[in-house]
C-alpha cells in the first residue's frame, strides 16, 4: 500500500514543482492514521500549497479519496521546513 500512495502523491506533485528530484515521502503510522510526510525543495513549497492552500487541499482530497483496508485513514502532511 505504501508504494501505491507514494506513486500517487509523486504523480500529482511532480508536474507542479521546479525540482522534481527533491521530492521525498516519509511514512509514519499512528493508531488512527497512515501518515505521509511530503518534502520538496524549499523553493517549491509555495507551488504545492498554492494561494490560500487551494492546491494542497485538492491534493489531499485526491489522496484521501483512495480507500484503504481497516479503520485507519490516510493523512498527507506537507512539510514546509519550518518548525
Protein backbone atom coordinates (compact mmCIF):
# COMPACT_ATOMS: atom_id res chain seq x y z
CA UNK A 1 0.00 0.00 0.00
CA UNK A 2 2.80 2.43 0.86
CA UNK A 3 4.34 2.41 -2.60
CA UNK A 4 0.96 2.95 -4.22
CA UNK A 5 0.38 6.11 -2.19
CA UNK A 6 3.95 7.25 -2.80
CA UNK A 7 3.42 6.82 -6.53
CA UNK A 8 0.06 8.64 -6.44
CA UNK A 9 1.45 11.58 -4.48
CA UNK A 10 4.53 11.89 -6.71
CA UNK A 11 2.39 11.67 -9.85
CA UNK A 12 0.30 14.60 -8.64
CA UNK A 13 3.16 16.73 -7.28
CA UNK A 14 5.90 16.30 -9.92
CA UNK A 15 4.28 18.48 -12.61
CA UNK A 16 3.79 21.28 -10.06
CA UNK A 17 7.40 21.72 -8.93
CA UNK A 18 10.63 23.03 -10.41
CA UNK A 19 12.79 20.44 -8.65
CA UNK A 20 11.03 17.06 -9.00
CA UNK A 21 14.15 15.13 -7.97
CA UNK A 22 13.94 16.71 -4.50
CA UNK A 23 10.55 15.13 -3.71
CA UNK A 24 10.72 12.71 -0.78
CA UNK A 25 7.96 10.97 1.13
CA UNK A 26 8.39 9.59 4.62
CA UNK A 27 5.88 7.32 6.33
CA UNK A 28 4.55 7.20 9.85
CA UNK A 29 1.78 5.06 11.28
CA UNK A 30 -0.28 6.07 14.30
CA UNK A 31 -3.26 4.44 15.97
CA UNK A 32 -5.63 6.27 13.63
CA UNK A 33 -3.65 7.24 10.54
CA UNK A 34 -1.20 6.22 7.85
CA UNK A 35 0.76 9.47 7.58
CA UNK A 36 2.69 10.52 4.50
CA UNK A 37 5.11 13.41 5.02
CA UNK A 38 5.82 15.14 1.73
CA UNK A 39 9.06 17.11 1.47
CA UNK A 40 10.17 19.14 -1.51
CA UNK A 41 12.78 21.72 -2.32
CA UNK A 42 12.03 24.79 -0.13
CA UNK A 43 11.54 26.84 -3.32
CA UNK A 44 8.67 24.52 -4.35
CA UNK A 45 6.63 24.57 -1.13
CA UNK A 46 4.55 27.55 -2.29
CA UNK A 47 3.77 25.82 -5.56
CA UNK A 48 2.35 22.81 -3.71
CA UNK A 49 0.39 24.80 -1.16
CA UNK A 50 -0.97 27.36 -3.63
CA UNK A 51 -2.88 30.53 -2.91
CA UNK A 52 -4.91 30.16 0.27
CA UNK A 53 -3.97 26.46 0.32
CA UNK A 54 -6.22 25.50 -2.58
CA UNK A 55 -3.69 23.27 -4.34
CA UNK A 56 -2.75 21.48 -1.11
CA UNK A 57 -6.42 20.90 -0.35
CA UNK A 58 -7.01 19.47 -3.82
CA UNK A 59 -4.03 17.11 -3.48
CA UNK A 60 -5.31 15.96 -0.09
CA UNK A 61 -8.83 15.42 -1.45
CA UNK A 62 -7.48 13.13 -4.17
CA UNK A 63 -5.22 11.18 -1.80
CA UNK A 64 -7.93 10.86 0.87
CA UNK A 65 -10.45 9.55 -1.65
CA UNK A 66 -8.46 6.32 -2.09
CA UNK A 67 -9.92 3.54 0.03
CA UNK A 68 -7.75 1.67 2.49
CA UNK A 69 -8.49 -1.57 4.30
CA UNK A 70 -9.21 -1.32 8.00
CA UNK A 71 -10.26 1.56 10.18
CA UNK A 72 -7.17 3.75 9.69
CA UNK A 73 -7.28 6.75 7.41
CA UNK A 74 -4.61 8.35 5.24
CA UNK A 75 -3.16 11.74 6.18
CA UNK A 76 -0.91 13.84 3.94
CA UNK A 77 1.39 16.30 5.69
CA UNK A 78 3.22 18.82 3.55
CA UNK A 79 6.49 19.73 5.25
CA UNK A 80 7.32 23.39 4.78
CA UNK A 81 10.71 23.29 6.51
CA UNK A 82 9.54 25.49 9.38
CA UNK A 83 9.37 24.30 12.97
